[in-house]
Amino acid sequence: MTSIQRPCVIVTGASSGVGLYATDSLIRRGWHVIMACRDIAKTQRVASDMNLNPTHFTIMKLDLGSLQSVRDFVAAYLAKDWPLHALLNNAASYQPRLKSPVRSPEGFELSVATNHLGHFLLSRLMLKLLLQTQAQEQLTRPDFRARLMTLGTVTANSEEFGGKVPIPAPADLGQLEGLEQGFLDPISMINGKEFKAGKAYKDSKLCNMIISRELHRRYHDSTGIIFGTVYPGCVADTALFRDTPKAFQTIFPWFQKNITKGYVTQSLAGERVAQVVIDSEFATSGVHWSWGNRQKPGRPAFAQPLSAKATRESLGIQLWDLSDKLVGYSEDS
């Protein structure tokens, strides 16, 4: 296999939006990016359009909505015998106009399957390689720490204004009743209640933040790996919103630019996410990094408190165990 002399990072959903611009920034900062995406042809086109250096990235097939695709991706990556210095869980599925759930190949509601379960399995399967790479790097750089970072959102954090907005409903996992019951048809919500597409997205992102904290709780002290989440500001005009009404796609960016002042460009958001993956000031584990409404270049990030929904340890343990069961993970996976 071709050896890679640069540090390696996997970026999920790297074919558009924050993932694409984070990829660009990471490449310019000297990293080799594995662009893990569903659509290979699209990713090749956008990489060319962005003038990404073809020797500094690799495109690999990954559909996070399919657990088998996640396993196939991991197997293909491990077969290359490449290191892994960082994993950036960026991809997300958001389809707020759906009236009934779309199902993953395994039968799970698709936004939770993609945003939470796919990333959960990927993180579990890649953890050993992150640790191996860290150990190898520390032979010459004792202070090196691998990182596993995940994109968060204000809409899943009720400590922030965006997380309190009741449309369609705030993120709320209940007691994980839907997961407890197997999360298969007719169940489509984590709390087992009526399907609401926008809330399913918020719930899945709340799961991301809970699992990041649980990874930190379980593994940071014993491994030194840095786990965290990041909100780079409101990128109101990315492909994430492609399934929203056309009027929303016009009004929402205007509102964020002129009223909340929380709007950031895709380029600036990508730079911020790259910083969290690489820079020394973000080398603290267990933190949710946020820029809030600080949209101007040069404004520093801060450690944003998370809601009780995201920090209750008993819920984190329960979510972890049920997610393990749903994705079929075992230490021999």
PDB file of N, CA, C and O in Angstrom, residues 214-273:
ATOM      1  N   GLU A 214     -19.461  10.462  26.807  1.00  0.00           N
ATOM      2  CA  GLU A 214     -19.305   9.102  27.315  1.00  0.00           C
ATOM      3  C   GLU A 214     -17.974   8.499  26.854  1.00  0.00           C
ATOM      4  O   GLU A 214     -17.315   7.788  27.620  1.00  0.00           O
ATOM      5  N   LEU A 215     -17.570   8.795  25.619  1.00  0.00           N
ATOM      6  CA  LEU A 215     -16.246   8.384  25.168  1.00  0.00           C
ATOM      7  C   LEU A 215     -15.165   8.980  26.063  1.00  0.00           C
ATOM      8  O   LEU A 215     -14.213   8.287  26.455  1.00  0.00           O
ATOM      9  N   HIS A 216     -15.315  10.254  26.369  1.00  0.00           N
ATOM     10  CA  HIS A 216     -14.361  10.912  27.267  1.00  0.00           C
ATOM     11  C   HIS A 216     -14.343  10.225  28.633  1.00  0.00           C
ATOM     12  O   HIS A 216     -13.262   9.938  29.175  1.00  0.00           O
ATOM     13  N   ARG A 217     -15.506   9.967  29.179  1.00  0.00           N
ATOM     14  CA  ARG A 217     -15.592   9.373  30.523  1.00  0.00           C
ATOM     15  C   ARG A 217     -14.963   7.982  30.556  1.00  0.00           C
ATOM     16  O   ARG A 217     -14.275   7.618  31.516  1.00  0.00           O
ATOM     17  N   ARG A 218     -15.189   7.208  29.496  1.00  0.00           N
ATOM     18  CA  ARG A 218     -14.731   5.826  29.475  1.00  0.00           C
ATOM     19  C   ARG A 218     -13.258   5.689  29.096  1.00  0.00           C
ATOM     20  O   ARG A 218     -12.591   4.756  29.560  1.00  0.00           O
ATOM     21  N   TYR A 219     -12.754   6.574  28.234  1.00  0.00           N
ATOM     22  CA  TYR A 219     -11.472   6.294  27.617  1.00  0.00           C
ATOM     23  C   TYR A 219     -10.389   7.351  27.788  1.00  0.00           C
ATOM     24  O   TYR A 219      -9.210   7.051  27.590  1.00  0.00           O
ATOM     25  N   HIS A 220     -10.748   8.591  28.118  1.00  0.00           N
ATOM     26  CA  HIS A 220      -9.706   9.615  28.108  1.00  0.00           C
ATOM     27  C   HIS A 220      -8.614   9.351  29.142  1.00  0.00           C
ATOM     28  O   HIS A 220      -7.415   9.412  28.833  1.00  0.00           O
ATOM     29  N   ASP A 221      -9.004   9.077  30.365  1.00  0.00           N
ATOM     30  CA  ASP A 221      -7.999   8.904  31.408  1.00  0.00           C
ATOM     31  C   ASP A 221      -7.057   7.741  31.110  1.00  0.00           C
ATOM     32  O   ASP A 221      -5.853   7.807  31.407  1.00  0.00           O
ATOM     33  N   SER A 222      -7.581   6.680  30.522  1.00  0.00           N
ATOM     34  CA  SER A 222      -6.755   5.489  30.283  1.00  0.00           C
ATOM     35  C   SER A 222      -5.956   5.566  28.993  1.00  0.00           C
ATOM     36  O   SER A 222      -4.926   4.889  28.852  1.00  0.00           O
ATOM     37  N   THR A 223      -6.407   6.382  28.030  1.00  0.00           N
ATOM     38  CA  THR A 223      -5.733   6.423  26.729  1.00  0.00           C
ATOM     39  C   THR A 223      -5.093   7.766  26.407  1.00  0.00           C
ATOM     40  O   THR A 223      -4.161   7.824  25.605  1.00  0.00           O
ATOM     41  N   GLY A 224      -5.608   8.841  26.970  1.00  0.00           N
ATOM     42  CA  GLY A 224      -5.119  10.167  26.619  1.00  0.00           C
ATOM     43  C   GLY A 224      -5.750  10.751  25.368  1.00  0.00           C
ATOM     44  O   GLY A 224      -5.526  11.922  25.038  1.00  0.00           O
ATOM     45  N   ILE A 225      -6.534   9.963  24.626  1.00  0.00           N
ATOM     46  CA  ILE A 225      -7.189  10.471  23.427  1.00  0.00           C
ATOM     47  C   ILE A 225      -8.131  11.609  23.802  1.00  0.00           C
ATOM     48  O   ILE A 225      -8.800  11.571  24.846  1.00  0.00           O
ATOM     49  N   ILE A 226      -8.194  12.619  22.944  1.00  0.00           N
ATOM     50  CA  ILE A 226      -9.020  13.796  23.190  1.00  0.00           C
ATOM     51  C   ILE A 226     -10.360  13.640  22.475  1.00  0.00           C
ATOM     52  O   ILE A 226     -10.399  13.428  21.254  1.00  0.00           O
ATOM     53  N   PHE A 227     -11.439  13.743  23.225  1.00  0.00           N
ATOM     54  CA  PHE A 227     -12.788  13.640  22.685  1.00  0.00           C
ATOM     55  C   PHE A 227     -13.498  14.970  22.888  1.00  0.00           C
ATOM     56  O   PHE A 227     -13.365  15.602  23.946  1.00  0.00           O
ATOM     57  N   GLY A 228     -14.266  15.395  21.906  1.00  0.00           N
ATOM     58  CA  GLY A 228     -15.003  16.642  22.069  1.00  0.00           C
ATOM     59  C   GLY A 228     -16.002  16.863  20.958  1.00  0.00           C
ATOM     60  O   GLY A 228     -16.045  16.133  19.960  1.00  0.00           O
ATOM     61  N   THR A 229     -16.814  17.890  21.139  1.00  0.00           N
ATOM     62  CA  THR A 229     -17.759  18.318  20.118  1.00  0.00           C
ATOM     63  C   THR A 229     -17.505  19.787  19.814  1.00  0.00           C
ATOM     64  O   THR A 229     -16.873  20.501  20.588  1.00  0.00           O
ATOM     65  N   VAL A 230     -18.023  20.229  18.654  1.00  0.00           N
ATOM     66  CA  VAL A 230     -17.755  21.593  18.221  1.00  0.00           C
ATOM     67  C   VAL A 230     -18.963  22.162  17.499  1.00  0.00           C
ATOM     68  O   VAL A 230     -19.606  21.480  16.706  1.00  0.00           O
ATOM     69  N   TYR A 231     -19.272  23.420  17.798  1.00  0.00           N
ATOM     70  CA  TYR A 231     -20.260  24.192  17.060  1.00  0.00           C
ATOM     71  C   TYR A 231     -19.549  25.416  16.510  1.00  0.00           C
ATOM     72  O   TYR A 231     -19.190  26.326  17.260  1.00  0.00           O
ATOM     73  N   PRO A 232     -19.315  25.471  15.172  1.00  0.00           N
ATOM     74  CA  PRO A 232     -18.511  26.550  14.606  1.00  0.00           C
ATOM     75  C   PRO A 232     -19.283  27.814  14.291  1.00  0.00           C
ATOM     76  O   PRO A 232     -18.723  28.750  13.713  1.00  0.00           O
ATOM     77  N   GLY A 233     -20.548  27.887  14.686  1.00  0.00           N
ATOM     78  CA  GLY A 233     -21.416  28.999  14.322  1.00  0.00           C
ATOM     79  C   GLY A 233     -22.477  28.513  13.352  1.00  0.00           C
ATOM     80  O   GLY A 233     -22.433  27.378  12.864  1.00  0.00           O
ATOM     81  N   CYS A 234     -23.429  29.361  13.047  1.00  0.00           N
ATOM     82  CA  CYS A 234     -24.559  28.953  12.212  1.00  0.00           C
ATOM     83  C   CYS A 234     -24.208  29.084  10.733  1.00  0.00           C
ATOM     84  O   CYS A 234     -24.185  30.186  10.176  1.00  0.00           O
ATOM     85  N   VAL A 235     -23.935  27.965  10.109  1.00  0.00           N
ATOM     86  CA  VAL A 235     -23.673  27.940   8.667  1.00  0.00           C
ATOM     87  C   VAL A 235     -25.028  27.715   7.990  1.00  0.00           C
ATOM     88  O   VAL A 235     -25.432  26.590   7.726  1.00  0.00           O
ATOM     89  N   ALA A 236     -25.713  28.792   7.720  1.00  0.00           N
ATOM     90  CA  ALA A 236     -27.138  28.726   7.371  1.00  0.00           C
ATOM     91  C   ALA A 236     -27.415  28.410   5.913  1.00  0.00           C
ATOM     92  O   ALA A 236     -28.575  28.307   5.519  1.00  0.00           O
ATOM     93  N   ASP A 237     -26.365  28.248   5.103  1.00  0.00           N
ATOM     94  CA  ASP A 237     -26.595  28.044   3.673  1.00  0.00           C
ATOM     95  C   ASP A 237     -25.840  26.844   3.126  1.00  0.00           C
ATOM     96  O   ASP A 237     -25.420  26.822   1.979  1.00  0.00           O
ATOM     97  N   THR A 238     -25.687  25.796   3.935  1.00  0.00           N
ATOM     98  CA  THR A 238     -25.024  24.587   3.457  1.00  0.00           C
ATOM     99  C   THR A 238     -26.048  23.620   2.883  1.00  0.00           C
ATOM    100  O   THR A 238     -27.262  23.791   3.001  1.00  0.00           O
ATOM    101  N   ALA A 239     -25.529  22.527   2.308  1.00  0.00           N
ATOM    102  CA  ALA A 239     -26.397  21.492   1.743  1.00  0.00           C
ATOM    103  C   ALA A 239     -27.214  20.783   2.818  1.00  0.00           C
ATOM    104  O   ALA A 239     -28.169  20.073   2.497  1.00  0.00           O
ATOM    105  N   LEU A 240     -26.872  20.967   4.086  1.00  0.00           N
ATOM    106  CA  LEU A 240     -27.675  20.373   5.155  1.00  0.00           C
ATOM    107  C   LEU A 240     -29.127  20.812   5.048  1.00  0.00           C
ATOM    108  O   LEU A 240     -30.040  20.064   5.406  1.00  0.00           O
ATOM    109  N   PHE A 241     -29.350  22.023   4.529  1.00  0.00           N
ATOM    110  CA  PHE A 241     -30.700  22.586   4.460  1.00  0.00           C
ATOM    111  C   PHE A 241     -31.352  22.403   3.094  1.00  0.00           C
ATOM    112  O   PHE A 241     -32.364  23.035   2.798  1.00  0.00           O
ATOM    113  N   ARG A 242     -30.802  21.515   2.268  1.00  0.00           N
ATOM    114  CA  ARG A 242     -31.318  21.377   0.905  1.00  0.00           C
ATOM    115  C   ARG A 242     -32.748  20.835   0.856  1.00  0.00           C
ATOM    116  O   ARG A 242     -33.442  21.025  -0.144  1.00  0.00           O
ATOM    117  N   ASP A 243     -33.189  20.157   1.903  1.00  0.00           N
ATOM    118  CA  ASP A 243     -34.541  19.598   1.909  1.00  0.00           C
ATOM    119  C   ASP A 243     -35.543  20.470   2.657  1.00  0.00           C
ATOM    120  O   ASP A 243     -36.672  20.054   2.890  1.00  0.00           O
ATOM    121  N   THR A 244     -35.129  21.685   3.025  1.00  0.00           N
ATOM    122  CA  THR A 244     -36.062  22.629   3.649  1.00  0.00           C
ATOM    123  C   THR A 244     -36.806  23.394   2.558  1.00  0.00           C
ATOM    124  O   THR A 244     -36.374  23.437   1.406  1.00  0.00           O
ATOM    125  N   PRO A 245     -37.941  24.037   2.877  1.00  0.00           N
ATOM    126  CA  PRO A 245     -38.667  24.840   1.873  1.00  0.00           C
ATOM    127  C   PRO A 245     -37.780  25.939   1.308  1.00  0.00           C
ATOM    128  O   PRO A 245     -36.900  26.471   1.981  1.00  0.00           O
ATOM    129  N   LYS A 246     -38.030  26.307   0.048  1.00  0.00           N
ATOM    130  CA  LYS A 246     -37.224  27.328  -0.615  1.00  0.00           C
ATOM    131  C   LYS A 246     -37.253  28.653   0.145  1.00  0.00           C
ATOM    132  O   LYS A 246     -36.241  29.352   0.231  1.00  0.00           O
ATOM    133  N   ALA A 247     -38.413  28.995   0.673  1.00  0.00           N
ATOM    134  CA  ALA A 247     -38.515  30.251   1.426  1.00  0.00           C
ATOM    135  C   ALA A 247     -37.596  30.223   2.646  1.00  0.00           C
ATOM    136  O   ALA A 247     -36.949  31.220   2.978  1.00  0.00           O
ATOM    137  N   PHE A 248     -37.541  29.073   3.311  1.00  0.00           N
ATOM    138  CA  PHE A 248     -36.664  28.937   4.480  1.00  0.00           C
ATOM    139  C   PHE A 248     -35.209  29.131   4.071  1.00  0.00           C
ATOM    140  O   PHE A 248     -34.427  29.781   4.782  1.00  0.00           O
ATOM    141  N   GLN A 249     -34.812  28.584   2.918  1.00  0.00           N
ATOM    142  CA  GLN A 249     -33.434  28.686   2.465  1.00  0.00           C
ATOM    143  C   GLN A 249     -33.035  30.127   2.166  1.00  0.00           C
ATOM    144  O   GLN A 249     -31.841  30.444   2.140  1.00  0.00           O
ATOM    145  N   THR A 250     -34.016  30.989   1.937  1.00  0.00           N
ATOM    146  CA  THR A 250     -33.744  32.415   1.735  1.00  0.00           C
ATOM    147  C   THR A 250     -33.793  33.191   3.042  1.00  0.00           C
ATOM    148  O   THR A 250     -32.906  33.986   3.349  1.00  0.00           O
ATOM    149  N   ILE A 251     -34.841  32.932   3.821  1.00  0.00           N
ATOM    150  CA  ILE A 251     -35.078  33.711   5.037  1.00  0.00           C
ATOM    151  C   ILE A 251     -34.081  33.364   6.146  1.00  0.00           C
ATOM    152  O   ILE A 251     -33.591  34.243   6.854  1.00  0.00           O
ATOM    153  N   PHE A 252     -33.774  32.073   6.300  1.00  0.00           N
ATOM    154  CA  PHE A 252     -32.945  31.647   7.422  1.00  0.00           C
ATOM    155  C   PHE A 252     -31.553  32.278   7.387  1.00  0.00           C
ATOM    156  O   PHE A 252     -31.093  32.821   8.408  1.00  0.00           O
ATOM    157  N   PRO A 253     -30.828  32.252   6.253  1.00  0.00           N
ATOM    158  CA  PRO A 253     -29.520  32.937   6.240  1.00  0.00           C
ATOM    159  C   PRO A 253     -29.639  34.430   6.527  1.00  0.00           C
ATOM    160  O   PRO A 253     -28.802  34.995   7.244  1.00  0.00           O
ATOM    161  N   TRP A 254     -30.674  35.075   5.958  1.00  0.00           N
ATOM    162  CA  TRP A 254     -30.862  36.509   6.215  1.00  0.00           C
ATOM    163  C   TRP A 254     -31.074  36.759   7.700  1.00  0.00           C
ATOM    164  O   TRP A 254     -30.489  37.682   8.282  1.00  0.00           O
ATOM    165  N   PHE A 255     -31.879  35.922   8.336  1.00  0.00           N
ATOM    166  CA  PHE A 255     -32.175  36.070   9.764  1.00  0.00           C
ATOM    167  C   PHE A 255     -30.909  35.908  10.597  1.00  0.00           C
ATOM    168  O   PHE A 255     -30.654  36.684  11.524  1.00  0.00           O
ATOM    169  N   GLN A 256     -30.094  34.918  10.255  1.00  0.00           N
ATOM    170  CA  GLN A 256     -28.867  34.670  11.010  1.00  0.00           C
ATOM    171  C   GLN A 256     -27.831  35.773  10.792  1.00  0.00           C
ATOM    172  O   GLN A 256     -27.077  36.116  11.690  1.00  0.00           O
ATOM    173  N   LYS A 257     -27.808  36.343   9.596  1.00  0.00           N
ATOM    174  CA  LYS A 257     -26.861  37.419   9.308  1.00  0.00           C
ATOM    175  C   LYS A 257     -27.256  38.728   9.980  1.00  0.00           C
ATOM    176  O   LYS A 257     -26.405  39.454  10.509  1.00  0.00           O
ATOM    177  N   ASN A 258     -28.558  39.039   9.976  1.00  0.00           N
ATOM    178  CA  ASN A 258     -29.004  40.381  10.356  1.00  0.00           C
ATOM    179  C   ASN A 258     -29.652  40.479  11.734  1.00  0.00           C
ATOM    180  O   ASN A 258     -29.660  41.557  12.320  1.00  0.00           O
ATOM    181  N   ILE A 259     -30.193  39.396  12.250  1.00  0.00           N
ATOM    182  CA  ILE A 259     -30.902  39.440  13.535  1.00  0.00           C
ATOM    183  C   ILE A 259     -30.068  38.790  14.641  1.00  0.00           C
ATOM    184  O   ILE A 259     -29.700  39.439  15.621  1.00  0.00           O
ATOM    185  N   THR A 260     -29.769  37.503  14.495  1.00  0.00           N
ATOM    186  CA  THR A 260     -29.015  36.825  15.553  1.00  0.00           C
ATOM    187  C   THR A 260     -27.524  37.123  15.493  1.00  0.00           C
ATOM    188  O   THR A 260     -26.821  36.970  16.488  1.00  0.00           O
ATOM    189  N   LYS A 261     -27.045  37.512  14.302  1.00  0.00           N
ATOM    190  CA  LYS A 261     -25.617  37.747  14.058  1.00  0.00           C
ATOM    191  C   LYS A 261     -24.795  36.473  14.234  1.00  0.00           C
ATOM    192  O   LYS A 261     -23.590  36.515  14.463  1.00  0.00           O
ATOM    193  N   GLY A 262     -25.454  35.324  14.131  1.00  0.00           N
ATOM    194  CA  GLY A 262     -24.757  34.062  14.331  1.00  0.00           C
ATOM    195  C   GLY A 262     -24.237  33.419  13.061  1.00  0.00           C
ATOM    196  O   GLY A 262     -23.572  32.389  13.112  1.00  0.00           O
ATOM    197  N   TYR A 263     -24.520  34.031  11.905  1.00  0.00           N
ATOM    198  CA  TYR A 263     -24.130  33.436  10.629  1.00  0.00           C
ATOM    199  C   TYR A 263     -22.614  33.396  10.463  1.00  0.00           C
ATOM    200  O   TYR A 263     -21.909  34.351  10.787  1.00  0.00           O
ATOM    201  N   VAL A 264     -22.132  32.272   9.956  1.00  0.00           N
ATOM    202  CA  VAL A 264     -20.733  32.172   9.532  1.00  0.00           C
ATOM    203  C   VAL A 264     -20.691  31.552   8.141  1.00  0.00           C
ATOM    204  O   VAL A 264     -21.577  30.787   7.756  1.00  0.00           O
ATOM    205  N   THR A 265     -19.679  31.895   7.385  1.00  0.00           N
ATOM    206  CA  THR A 265     -19.511  31.306   6.066  1.00  0.00           C
ATOM    207  C   THR A 265     -19.045  29.863   6.210  1.00  0.00           C
ATOM    208  O   THR A 265     -18.490  29.461   7.249  1.00  0.00           O
ATOM    209  N   GLN A 266     -19.241  29.099   5.153  1.00  0.00           N
ATOM    210  CA  GLN A 266     -18.756  27.729   5.155  1.00  0.00           C
ATOM    211  C   GLN A 266     -17.238  27.693   5.308  1.00  0.00           C
ATOM    212  O   GLN A 266     -16.691  26.826   6.004  1.00  0.00           O
ATOM    213  N   SER A 267     -16.567  28.642   4.681  1.00  0.00           N
ATOM    214  CA  SER A 267     -15.112  28.696   4.763  1.00  0.00           C
ATOM    215  C   SER A 267     -14.634  28.941   6.192  1.00  0.00           C
ATOM    216  O   SER A 267     -13.728  28.261   6.693  1.00  0.00           O
ATOM    217  N   LEU A 268     -15.249  29.903   6.877  1.00  0.00           N
ATOM    218  CA  LEU A 268     -14.857  30.202   8.253  1.00  0.00           C
ATOM    219  C   LEU A 268     -15.188  29.039   9.178  1.00  0.00           C
ATOM    220  O   LEU A 268     -14.390  28.680  10.058  1.00  0.00           O
ATOM    221  N   ALA A 269     -16.344  28.430   8.975  1.00  0.00           N
ATOM    222  CA  ALA A 269     -16.712  27.268   9.794  1.00  0.00           C
ATOM    223  C   ALA A 269     -15.716  26.136   9.594  1.00  0.00           C
ATOM    224  O   ALA A 269     -15.304  25.467  10.558  1.00  0.00           O
ATOM    225  N   GLY A 270     -15.302  25.911   8.348  1.00  0.00           N
ATOM    226  CA  GLY A 270     -14.316  24.869   8.086  1.00  0.00           C
ATOM    227  C   GLY A 270     -12.996  25.149   8.767  1.00  0.00           C
ATOM    228  O   GLY A 270     -12.350  24.238   9.300  1.00  0.00           O
ATOM    229  N   GLU A 271     -12.568  26.411   8.762  1.00  0.00           N
ATOM    230  CA  GLU A 271     -11.334  26.791   9.453  1.00  0.00           C
ATOM    231  C   GLU A 271     -11.448  26.508  10.947  1.00  0.00           C
ATOM    232  O   GLU A 271     -10.504  26.002  11.581  1.00  0.00           O
ATOM    233  N   ARG A 272     -12.586  26.849  11.520  1.00  0.00           N
ATOM    234  CA  ARG A 272     -12.776  26.640  12.959  1.00  0.00           C
ATOM    235  C   ARG A 272     -12.756  25.164  13.323  1.00  0.00           C
ATOM    236  O   ARG A 272     -12.151  24.758  14.329  1.00  0.00           O
ATOM    237  N   VAL A 273     -13.399  24.353  12.513  1.00  0.00           N
ATOM    238  CA  VAL A 273     -13.422  22.922  12.791  1.00  0.00           C
ATOM    239  C   VAL A 273     -12.020  22.336  12.658  1.00  0.00           C
ATOM    240  O   VAL A 273     -11.603  21.498  13.471  1.00  0.00           O
TER     241      VAL A 273
END
